mmCIF file of C-alpha atoms and ligand atoms in Angstrom:
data_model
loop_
_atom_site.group_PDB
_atom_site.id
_atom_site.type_symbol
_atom_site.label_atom_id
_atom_site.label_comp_id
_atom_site.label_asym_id
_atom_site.label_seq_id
_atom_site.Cartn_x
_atom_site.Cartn_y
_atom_site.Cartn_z
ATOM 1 C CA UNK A 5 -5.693 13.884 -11.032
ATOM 2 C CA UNK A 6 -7.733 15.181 -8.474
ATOM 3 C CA UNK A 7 -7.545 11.469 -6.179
ATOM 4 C CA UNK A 8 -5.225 8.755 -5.392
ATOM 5 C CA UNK A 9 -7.174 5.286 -5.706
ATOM 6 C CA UNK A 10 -5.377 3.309 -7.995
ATOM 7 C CA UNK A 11 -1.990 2.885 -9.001
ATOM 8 C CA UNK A 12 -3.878 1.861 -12.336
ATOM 9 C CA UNK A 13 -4.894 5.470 -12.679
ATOM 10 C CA UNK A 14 -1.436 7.213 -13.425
ATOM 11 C CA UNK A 15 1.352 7.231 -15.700
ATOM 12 C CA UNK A 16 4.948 5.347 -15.240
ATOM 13 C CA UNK A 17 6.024 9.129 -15.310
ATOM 14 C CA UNK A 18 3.986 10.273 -12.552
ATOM 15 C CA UNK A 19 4.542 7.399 -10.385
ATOM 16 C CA UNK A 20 7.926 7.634 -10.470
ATOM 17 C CA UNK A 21 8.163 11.330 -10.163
ATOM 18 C CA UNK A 22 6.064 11.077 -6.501
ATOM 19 C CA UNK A 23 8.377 8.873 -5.341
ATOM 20 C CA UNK A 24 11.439 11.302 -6.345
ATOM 21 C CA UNK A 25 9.336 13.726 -4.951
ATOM 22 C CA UNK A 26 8.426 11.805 -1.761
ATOM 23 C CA UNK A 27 12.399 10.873 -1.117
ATOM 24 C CA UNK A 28 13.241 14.569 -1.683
ATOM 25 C CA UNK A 29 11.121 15.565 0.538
ATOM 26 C CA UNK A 30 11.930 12.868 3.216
ATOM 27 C CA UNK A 31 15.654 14.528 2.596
ATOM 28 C CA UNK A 32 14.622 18.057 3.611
ATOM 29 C CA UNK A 33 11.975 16.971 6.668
ATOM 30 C CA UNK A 34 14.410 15.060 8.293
ATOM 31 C CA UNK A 35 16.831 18.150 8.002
ATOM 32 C CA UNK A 36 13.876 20.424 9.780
ATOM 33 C CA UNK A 37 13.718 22.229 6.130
ATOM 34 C CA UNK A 38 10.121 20.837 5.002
ATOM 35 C CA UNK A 39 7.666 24.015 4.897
ATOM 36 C CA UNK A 40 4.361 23.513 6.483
ATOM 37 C CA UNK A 41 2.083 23.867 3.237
ATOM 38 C CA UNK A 42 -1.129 22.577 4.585
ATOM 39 C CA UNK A 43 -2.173 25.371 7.703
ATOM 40 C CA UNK A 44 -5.429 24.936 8.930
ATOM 41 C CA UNK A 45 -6.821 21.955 5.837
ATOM 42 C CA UNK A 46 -7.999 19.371 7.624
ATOM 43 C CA UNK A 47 -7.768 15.702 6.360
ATOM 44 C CA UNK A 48 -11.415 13.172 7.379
ATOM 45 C CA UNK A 49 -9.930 9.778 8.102
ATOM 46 C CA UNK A 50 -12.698 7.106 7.659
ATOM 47 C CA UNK A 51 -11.213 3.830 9.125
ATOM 48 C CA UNK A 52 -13.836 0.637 8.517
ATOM 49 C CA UNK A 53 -11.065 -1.558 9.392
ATOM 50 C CA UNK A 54 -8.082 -1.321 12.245
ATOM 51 C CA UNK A 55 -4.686 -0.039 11.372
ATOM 52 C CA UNK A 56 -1.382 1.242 12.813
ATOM 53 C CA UNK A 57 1.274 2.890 10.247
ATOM 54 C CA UNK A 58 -2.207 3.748 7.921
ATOM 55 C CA UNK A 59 -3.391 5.996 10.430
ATOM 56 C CA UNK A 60 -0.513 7.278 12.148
ATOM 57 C CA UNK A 61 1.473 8.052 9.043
ATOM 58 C CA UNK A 62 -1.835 9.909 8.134
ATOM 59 C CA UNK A 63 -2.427 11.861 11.421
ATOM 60 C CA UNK A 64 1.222 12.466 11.240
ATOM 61 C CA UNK A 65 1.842 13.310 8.351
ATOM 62 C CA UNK A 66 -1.049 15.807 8.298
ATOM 63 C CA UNK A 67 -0.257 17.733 11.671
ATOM 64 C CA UNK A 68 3.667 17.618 10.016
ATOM 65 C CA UNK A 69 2.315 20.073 7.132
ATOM 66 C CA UNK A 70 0.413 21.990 9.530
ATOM 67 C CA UNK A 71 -2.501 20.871 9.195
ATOM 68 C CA UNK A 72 -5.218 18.754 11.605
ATOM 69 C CA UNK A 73 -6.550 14.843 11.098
ATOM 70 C CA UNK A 74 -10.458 13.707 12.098
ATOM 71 C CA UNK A 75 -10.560 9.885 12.854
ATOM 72 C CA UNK A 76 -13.843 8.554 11.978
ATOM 73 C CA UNK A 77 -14.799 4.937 12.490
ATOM 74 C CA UNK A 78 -17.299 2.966 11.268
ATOM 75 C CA UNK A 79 -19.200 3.345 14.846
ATOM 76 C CA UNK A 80 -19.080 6.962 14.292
ATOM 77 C CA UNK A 81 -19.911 7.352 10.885
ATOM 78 C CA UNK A 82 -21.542 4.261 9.548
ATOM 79 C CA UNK A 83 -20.642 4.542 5.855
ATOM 80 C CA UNK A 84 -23.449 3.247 3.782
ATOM 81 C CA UNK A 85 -25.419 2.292 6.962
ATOM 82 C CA UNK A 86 -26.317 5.588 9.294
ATOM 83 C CA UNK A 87 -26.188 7.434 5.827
ATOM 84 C CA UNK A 88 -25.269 7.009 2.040
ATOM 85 C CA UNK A 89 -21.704 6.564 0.899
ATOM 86 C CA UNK A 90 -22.434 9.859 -1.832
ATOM 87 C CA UNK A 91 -23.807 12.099 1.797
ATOM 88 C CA UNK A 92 -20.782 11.036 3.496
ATOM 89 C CA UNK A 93 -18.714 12.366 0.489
ATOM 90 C CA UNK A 94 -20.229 15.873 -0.318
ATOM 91 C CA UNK A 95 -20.623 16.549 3.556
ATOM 92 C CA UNK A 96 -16.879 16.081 4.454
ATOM 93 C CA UNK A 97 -16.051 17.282 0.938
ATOM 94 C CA UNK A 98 -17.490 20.715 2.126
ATOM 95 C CA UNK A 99 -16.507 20.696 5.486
ATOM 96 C CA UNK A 100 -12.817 18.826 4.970
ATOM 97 C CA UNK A 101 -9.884 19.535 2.770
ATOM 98 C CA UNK A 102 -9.558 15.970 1.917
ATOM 99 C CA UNK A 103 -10.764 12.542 2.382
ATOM 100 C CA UNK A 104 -8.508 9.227 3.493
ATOM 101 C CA UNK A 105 -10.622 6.064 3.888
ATOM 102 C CA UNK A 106 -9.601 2.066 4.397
ATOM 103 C CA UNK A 107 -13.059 0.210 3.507
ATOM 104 C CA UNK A 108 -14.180 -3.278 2.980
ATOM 105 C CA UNK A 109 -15.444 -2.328 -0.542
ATOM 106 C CA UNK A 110 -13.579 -0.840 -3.040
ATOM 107 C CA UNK A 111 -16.676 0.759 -4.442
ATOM 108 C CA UNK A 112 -17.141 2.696 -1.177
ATOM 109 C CA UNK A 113 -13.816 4.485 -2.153
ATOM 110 C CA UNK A 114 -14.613 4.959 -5.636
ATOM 111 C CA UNK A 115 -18.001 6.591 -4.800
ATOM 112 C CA UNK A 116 -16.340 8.692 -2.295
ATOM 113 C CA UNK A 117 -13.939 9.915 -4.998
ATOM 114 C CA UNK A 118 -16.671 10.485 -7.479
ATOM 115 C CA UNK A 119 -19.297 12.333 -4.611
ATOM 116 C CA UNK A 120 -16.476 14.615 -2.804
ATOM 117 C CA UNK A 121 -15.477 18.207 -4.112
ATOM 118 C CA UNK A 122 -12.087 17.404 -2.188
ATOM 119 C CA UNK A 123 -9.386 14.890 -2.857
ATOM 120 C CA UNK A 124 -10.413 11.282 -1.492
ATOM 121 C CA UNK A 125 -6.796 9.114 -0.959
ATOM 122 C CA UNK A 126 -7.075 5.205 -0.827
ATOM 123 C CA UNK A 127 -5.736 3.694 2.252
ATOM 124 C CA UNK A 128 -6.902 0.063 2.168
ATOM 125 C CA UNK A 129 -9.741 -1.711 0.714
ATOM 126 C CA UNK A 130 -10.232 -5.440 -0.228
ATOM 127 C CA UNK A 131 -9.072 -4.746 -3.130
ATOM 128 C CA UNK A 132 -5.739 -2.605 -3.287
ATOM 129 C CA UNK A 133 -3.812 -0.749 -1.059
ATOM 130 C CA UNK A 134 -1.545 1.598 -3.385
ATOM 131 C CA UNK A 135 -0.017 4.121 -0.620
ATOM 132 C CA UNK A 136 1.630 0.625 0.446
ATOM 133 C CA UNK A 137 3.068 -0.071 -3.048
ATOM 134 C CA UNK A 138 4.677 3.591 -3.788
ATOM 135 C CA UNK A 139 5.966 3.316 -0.170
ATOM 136 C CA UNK A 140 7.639 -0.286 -0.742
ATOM 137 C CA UNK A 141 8.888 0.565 -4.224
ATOM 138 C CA UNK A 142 10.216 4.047 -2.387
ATOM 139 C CA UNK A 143 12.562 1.824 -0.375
ATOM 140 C CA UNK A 144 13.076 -0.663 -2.963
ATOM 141 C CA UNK A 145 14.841 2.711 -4.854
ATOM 142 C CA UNK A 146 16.630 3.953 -1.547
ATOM 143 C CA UNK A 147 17.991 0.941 -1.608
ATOM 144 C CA UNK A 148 19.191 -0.312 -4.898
ATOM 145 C CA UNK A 149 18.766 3.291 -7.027
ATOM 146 C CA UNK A 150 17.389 2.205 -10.576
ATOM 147 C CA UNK A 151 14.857 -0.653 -9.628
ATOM 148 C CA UNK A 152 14.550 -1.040 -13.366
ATOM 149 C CA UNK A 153 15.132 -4.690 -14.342
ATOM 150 C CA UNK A 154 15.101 -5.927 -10.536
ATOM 151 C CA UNK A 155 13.102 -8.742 -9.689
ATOM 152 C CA UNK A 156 10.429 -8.665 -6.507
ATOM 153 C CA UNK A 157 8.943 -11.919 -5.357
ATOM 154 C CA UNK A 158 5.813 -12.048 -3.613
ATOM 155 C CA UNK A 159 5.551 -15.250 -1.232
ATOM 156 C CA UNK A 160 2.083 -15.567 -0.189
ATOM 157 C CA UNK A 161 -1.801 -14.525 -1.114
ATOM 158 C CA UNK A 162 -2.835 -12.931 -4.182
ATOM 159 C CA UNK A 163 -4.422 -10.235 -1.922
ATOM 160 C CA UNK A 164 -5.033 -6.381 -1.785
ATOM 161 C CA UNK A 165 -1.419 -5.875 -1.363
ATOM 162 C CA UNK A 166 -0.156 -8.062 -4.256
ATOM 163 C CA UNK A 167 -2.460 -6.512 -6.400
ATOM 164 C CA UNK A 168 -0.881 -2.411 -6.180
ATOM 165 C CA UNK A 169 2.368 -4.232 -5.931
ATOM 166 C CA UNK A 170 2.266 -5.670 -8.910
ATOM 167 C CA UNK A 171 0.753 -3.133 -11.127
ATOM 168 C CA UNK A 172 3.622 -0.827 -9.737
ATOM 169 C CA UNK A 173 6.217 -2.554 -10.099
ATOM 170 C CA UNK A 174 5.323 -4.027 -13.636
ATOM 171 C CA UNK A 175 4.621 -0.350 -14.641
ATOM 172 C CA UNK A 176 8.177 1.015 -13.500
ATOM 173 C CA UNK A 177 10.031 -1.928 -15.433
ATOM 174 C CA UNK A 178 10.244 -4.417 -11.979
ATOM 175 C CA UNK A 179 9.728 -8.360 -12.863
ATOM 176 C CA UNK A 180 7.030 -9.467 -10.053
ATOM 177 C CA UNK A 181 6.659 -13.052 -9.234
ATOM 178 C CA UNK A 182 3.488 -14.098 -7.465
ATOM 179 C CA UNK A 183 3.956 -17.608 -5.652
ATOM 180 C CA UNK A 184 0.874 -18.564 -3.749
ATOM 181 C CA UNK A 185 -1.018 -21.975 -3.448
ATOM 182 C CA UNK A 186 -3.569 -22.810 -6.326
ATOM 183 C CA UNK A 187 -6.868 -20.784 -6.387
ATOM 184 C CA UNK A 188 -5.466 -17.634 -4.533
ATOM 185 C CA UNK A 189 -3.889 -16.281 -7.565
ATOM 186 C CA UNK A 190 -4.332 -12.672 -8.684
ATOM 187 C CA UNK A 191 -7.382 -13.159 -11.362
ATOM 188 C CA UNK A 192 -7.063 -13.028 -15.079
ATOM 189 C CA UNK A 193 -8.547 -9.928 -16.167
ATOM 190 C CA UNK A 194 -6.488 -8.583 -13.625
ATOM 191 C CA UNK A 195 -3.666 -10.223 -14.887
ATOM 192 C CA UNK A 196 -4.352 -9.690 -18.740
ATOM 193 C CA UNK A 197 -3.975 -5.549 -17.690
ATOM 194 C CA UNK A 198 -0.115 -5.838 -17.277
ATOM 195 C CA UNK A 199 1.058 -7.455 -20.262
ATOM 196 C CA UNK A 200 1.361 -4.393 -22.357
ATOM 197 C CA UNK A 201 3.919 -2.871 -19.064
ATOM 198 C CA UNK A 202 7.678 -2.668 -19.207
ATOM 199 C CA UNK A 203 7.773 -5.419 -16.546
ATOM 200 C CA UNK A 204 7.581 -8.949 -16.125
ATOM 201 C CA UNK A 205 4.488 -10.526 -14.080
ATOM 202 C CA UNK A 206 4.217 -14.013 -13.731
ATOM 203 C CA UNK A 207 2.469 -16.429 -11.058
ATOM 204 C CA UNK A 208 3.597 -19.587 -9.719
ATOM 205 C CA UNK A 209 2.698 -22.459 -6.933
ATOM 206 C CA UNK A 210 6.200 -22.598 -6.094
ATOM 207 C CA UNK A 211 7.661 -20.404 -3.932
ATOM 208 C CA UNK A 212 11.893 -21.315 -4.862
ATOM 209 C CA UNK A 213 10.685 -20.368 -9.048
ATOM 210 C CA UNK A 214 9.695 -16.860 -7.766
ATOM 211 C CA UNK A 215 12.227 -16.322 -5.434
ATOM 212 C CA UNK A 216 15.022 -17.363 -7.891
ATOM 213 C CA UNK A 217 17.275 -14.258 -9.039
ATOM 214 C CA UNK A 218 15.275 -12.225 -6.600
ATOM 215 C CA UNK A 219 16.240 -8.732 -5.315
ATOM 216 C CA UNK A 220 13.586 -7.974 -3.013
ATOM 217 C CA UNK A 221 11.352 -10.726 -1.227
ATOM 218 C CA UNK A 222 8.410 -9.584 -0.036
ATOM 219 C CA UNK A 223 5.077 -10.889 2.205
ATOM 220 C CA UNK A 224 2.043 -10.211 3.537
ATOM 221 C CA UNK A 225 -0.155 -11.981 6.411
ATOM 222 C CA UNK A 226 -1.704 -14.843 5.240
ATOM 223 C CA UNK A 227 -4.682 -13.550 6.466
ATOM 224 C CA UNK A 228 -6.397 -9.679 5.811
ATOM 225 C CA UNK A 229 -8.484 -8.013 7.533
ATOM 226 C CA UNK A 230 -12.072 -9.120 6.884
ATOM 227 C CA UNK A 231 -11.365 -12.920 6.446
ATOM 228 C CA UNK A 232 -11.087 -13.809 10.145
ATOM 229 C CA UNK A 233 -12.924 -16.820 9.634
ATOM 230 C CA UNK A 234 -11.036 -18.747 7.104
ATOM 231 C CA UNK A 235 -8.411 -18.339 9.130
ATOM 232 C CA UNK A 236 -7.336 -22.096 10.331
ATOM 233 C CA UNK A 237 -8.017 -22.988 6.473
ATOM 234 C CA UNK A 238 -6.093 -20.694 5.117
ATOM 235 C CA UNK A 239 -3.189 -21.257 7.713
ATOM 236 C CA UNK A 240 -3.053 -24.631 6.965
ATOM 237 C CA UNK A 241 -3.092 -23.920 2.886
ATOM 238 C CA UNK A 242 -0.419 -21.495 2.945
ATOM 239 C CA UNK A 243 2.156 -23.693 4.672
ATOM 240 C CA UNK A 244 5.294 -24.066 2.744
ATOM 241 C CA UNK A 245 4.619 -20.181 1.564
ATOM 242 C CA UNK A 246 6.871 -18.453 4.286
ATOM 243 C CA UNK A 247 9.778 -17.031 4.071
ATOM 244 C CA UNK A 248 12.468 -18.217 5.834
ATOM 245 C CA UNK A 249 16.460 -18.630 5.493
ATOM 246 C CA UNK A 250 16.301 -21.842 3.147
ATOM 247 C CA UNK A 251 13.954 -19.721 0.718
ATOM 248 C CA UNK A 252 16.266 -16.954 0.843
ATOM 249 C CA UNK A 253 19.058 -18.791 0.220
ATOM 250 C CA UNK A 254 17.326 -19.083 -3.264
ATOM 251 C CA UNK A 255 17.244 -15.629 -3.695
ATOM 252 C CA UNK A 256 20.142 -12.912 -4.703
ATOM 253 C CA UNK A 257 22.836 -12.666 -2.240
ATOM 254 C CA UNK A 258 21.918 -9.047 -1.966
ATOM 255 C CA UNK A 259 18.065 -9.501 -1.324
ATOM 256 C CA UNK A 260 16.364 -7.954 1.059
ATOM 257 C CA UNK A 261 13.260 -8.924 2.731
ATOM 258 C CA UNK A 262 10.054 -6.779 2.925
ATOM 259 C CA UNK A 263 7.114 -7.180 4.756
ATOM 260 C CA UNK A 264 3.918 -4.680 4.772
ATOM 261 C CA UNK A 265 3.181 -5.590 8.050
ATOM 262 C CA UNK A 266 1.540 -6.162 10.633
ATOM 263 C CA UNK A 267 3.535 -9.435 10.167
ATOM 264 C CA UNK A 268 2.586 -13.162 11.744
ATOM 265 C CA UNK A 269 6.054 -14.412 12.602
ATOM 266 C CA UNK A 270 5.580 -18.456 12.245
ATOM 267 C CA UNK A 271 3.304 -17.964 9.839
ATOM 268 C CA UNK A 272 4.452 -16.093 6.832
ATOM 269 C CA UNK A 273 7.505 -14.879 7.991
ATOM 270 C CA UNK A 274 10.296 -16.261 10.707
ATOM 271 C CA UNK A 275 11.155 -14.505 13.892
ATOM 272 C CA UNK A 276 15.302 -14.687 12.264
ATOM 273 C CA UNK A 277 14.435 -13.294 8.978
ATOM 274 C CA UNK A 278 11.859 -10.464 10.132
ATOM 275 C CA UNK A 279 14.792 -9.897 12.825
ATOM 276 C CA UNK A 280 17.816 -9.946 9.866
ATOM 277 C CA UNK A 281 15.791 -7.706 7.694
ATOM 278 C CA UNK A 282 14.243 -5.411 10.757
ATOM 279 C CA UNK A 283 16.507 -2.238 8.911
ATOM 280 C CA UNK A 284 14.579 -2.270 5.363
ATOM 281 C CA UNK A 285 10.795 -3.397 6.743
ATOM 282 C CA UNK A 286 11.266 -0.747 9.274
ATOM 283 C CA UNK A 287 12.704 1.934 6.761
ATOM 284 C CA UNK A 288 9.639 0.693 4.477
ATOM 285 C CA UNK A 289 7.335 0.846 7.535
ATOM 286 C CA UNK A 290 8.565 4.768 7.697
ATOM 287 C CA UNK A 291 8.464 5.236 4.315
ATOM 288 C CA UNK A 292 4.501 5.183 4.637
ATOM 289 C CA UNK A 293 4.653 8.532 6.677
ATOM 290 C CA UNK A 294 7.247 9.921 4.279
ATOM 291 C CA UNK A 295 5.568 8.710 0.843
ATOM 292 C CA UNK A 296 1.713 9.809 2.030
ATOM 293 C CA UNK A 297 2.827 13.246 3.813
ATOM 294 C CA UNK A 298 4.084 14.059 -0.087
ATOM 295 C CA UNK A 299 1.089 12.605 -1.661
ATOM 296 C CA UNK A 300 -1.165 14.919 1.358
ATOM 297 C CA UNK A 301 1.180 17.704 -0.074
ATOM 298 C CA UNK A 302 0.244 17.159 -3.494
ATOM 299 C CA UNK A 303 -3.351 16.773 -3.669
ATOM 300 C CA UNK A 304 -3.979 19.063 -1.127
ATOM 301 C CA UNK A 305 -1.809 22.296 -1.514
ATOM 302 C CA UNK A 306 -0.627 21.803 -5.251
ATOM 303 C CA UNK A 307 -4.243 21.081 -7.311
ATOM 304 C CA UNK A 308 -3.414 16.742 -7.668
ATOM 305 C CA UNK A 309 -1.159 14.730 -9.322
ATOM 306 C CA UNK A 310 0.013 16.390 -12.732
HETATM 307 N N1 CP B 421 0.648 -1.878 6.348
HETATM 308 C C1 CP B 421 -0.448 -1.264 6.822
HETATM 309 O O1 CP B 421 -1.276 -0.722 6.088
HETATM 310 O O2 CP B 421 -0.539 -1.279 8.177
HETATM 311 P P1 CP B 421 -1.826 -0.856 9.027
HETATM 312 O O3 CP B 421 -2.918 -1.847 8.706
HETATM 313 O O4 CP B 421 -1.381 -0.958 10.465
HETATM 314 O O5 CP B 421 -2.225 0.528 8.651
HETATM 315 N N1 NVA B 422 -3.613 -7.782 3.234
HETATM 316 C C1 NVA B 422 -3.665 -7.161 4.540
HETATM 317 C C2 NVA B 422 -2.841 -5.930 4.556
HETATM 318 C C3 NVA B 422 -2.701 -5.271 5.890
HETATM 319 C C4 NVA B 422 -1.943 -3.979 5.817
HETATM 320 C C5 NVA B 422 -5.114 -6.865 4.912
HETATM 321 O O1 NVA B 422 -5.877 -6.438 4.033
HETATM 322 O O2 NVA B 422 -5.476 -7.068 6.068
#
């Protein structure tokens, strides 16, 4: 597998096995033992949208292999506006070793992966963000070993975010509870594609059913990128969808709290949980530099994702 869009796209096997991989790997950089596979490739960053740990762990992550990042933005570039999304892809596909780009449309991705000679890496669209998932589910297995069987609740939109989650952690044999107000639900067909998976996926309006016999609790703003204006609406709908210490006190004793980030405390999250959990969403926060530089590694200097 040439590119990283989907979580869809791979096997439980091979899912699991990049986030051995990625751990491993964390093991041996943090040592000072990880070689530098990547001298002189160069990784095109196309950013439509802003970002912190996405473009850092990137740029990082990149420089750590010995290689070099190009940050393109929208202004620069103009995907789909200055020139076609299909240009954009065989020109840096000739020029660049690989492609990572967060876009409003999932398409723009998909076409980029389709038109570019070089491996194109998913870091965001409207639709799924999977370098998020393997990095969460990373921790998830630092934490607690075999996640098989473990339970992750997801408190909050049926976004982006839920979406990778989900299909991960359904795929590797996690139960994933959705709880989100009605009409922001993760859609059907969407849905109807995890039933067959060794997991458990079920939605709910109420967040105490999904947190119930929860290991990890997890959240995301109430809010992406791109929906600025619904914003007072949407604040307003999602009250009584945060987590805070009564909700956890539904969950497992042991739970821990993640959170993507960049989090809204008072909104989805409180200042004392995000504070009481600041070890594991920081560690999952980190993992993002640790998972992607061993994805980079992969597609880049070992032929994709076998
Ligand atoms: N979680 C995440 O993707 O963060 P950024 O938007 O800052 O990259
Ligand atoms: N759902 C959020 C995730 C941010 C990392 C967004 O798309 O803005």
């Amino acid at each position: 597998m040439k590119d990283f869009i989907e979580i869809a796209d791979f096997f439980d096997t091979q899912l699991l096995a990049l986030i051995q991989r990625a751990i491993g790997d964390k093991k041996l950089f943090l040592a000072g033992q990880l070689p530098a596979t990547c001298p002189r490739k160069t990784l095109a960053l196309i950013f439509e949208k802003p970002s912190l740990r996405t473009r850092v762990s990137f740029e990082t992550g990149i420089v750590q292999l010995g290689g070099a990042a190009v940050y393109l933005t929208d202004a620069d570039i103009g995907l789909g506006k200055r020139e076609p999304v299909k240009d954009v892809a065989r020109v840096l596909g000739r020029m660049c070793d690989g492609i990572v780009a967060r876009t409003f449309s999932h398409q723009a991705v998909a076409e980029l992966a389709s038109y570019s000679e070089r491996p194109v890496i998913n870091a965001l669209t409207d639709y799924s963000h999977p370098c998020q998932a393997m990095a969460d589910v990373m921790t998830a297995v630092e934490t607690f070993g075999d996640v098989r069987g473990l339970k992750l609740a997801f408190v909050g939109d049926g976004n982006n975010v839920a979406r990778s989650l989900a299909m991960l952690c359904v795929k590797l044999g996690m139960d994933f509870a959705l709880a989100c107000p009605k009409g922001y639900e993760l859609e059907a067909d969407f849905a109807s594609k995890l039933t067959d998976c060794p997991g458990r996926f079920s939605q709910t309006n109420d967040p105490a059913v999904a947190a119930a016999g929860a290991s990890v609790v997890y959240t995301d703003t109430w809010v992406s990128m791109g929906q600025e204006k619904e914003a007072a609406e949407r604040v307003a709908t999602f009250k009584g969808f945060q987590i805070n210490a009564d909700l956890m006190a539904k969950a497992n004793k042991n739970a821990v709290v993640m959170h993507c980030l960049p989090a809204y405390r008072g909104n989805e999250i409180t200042d004392e949980i995000m504070e009481r959990h600041a070890a594991t969403i920081f560690a999952e926060a980190e993992n993002r530099l640790h998972f992607q530089r061993t994805l980079v590694n992969v597609l880049l200097a070992e032929g994709g994702v076998r």
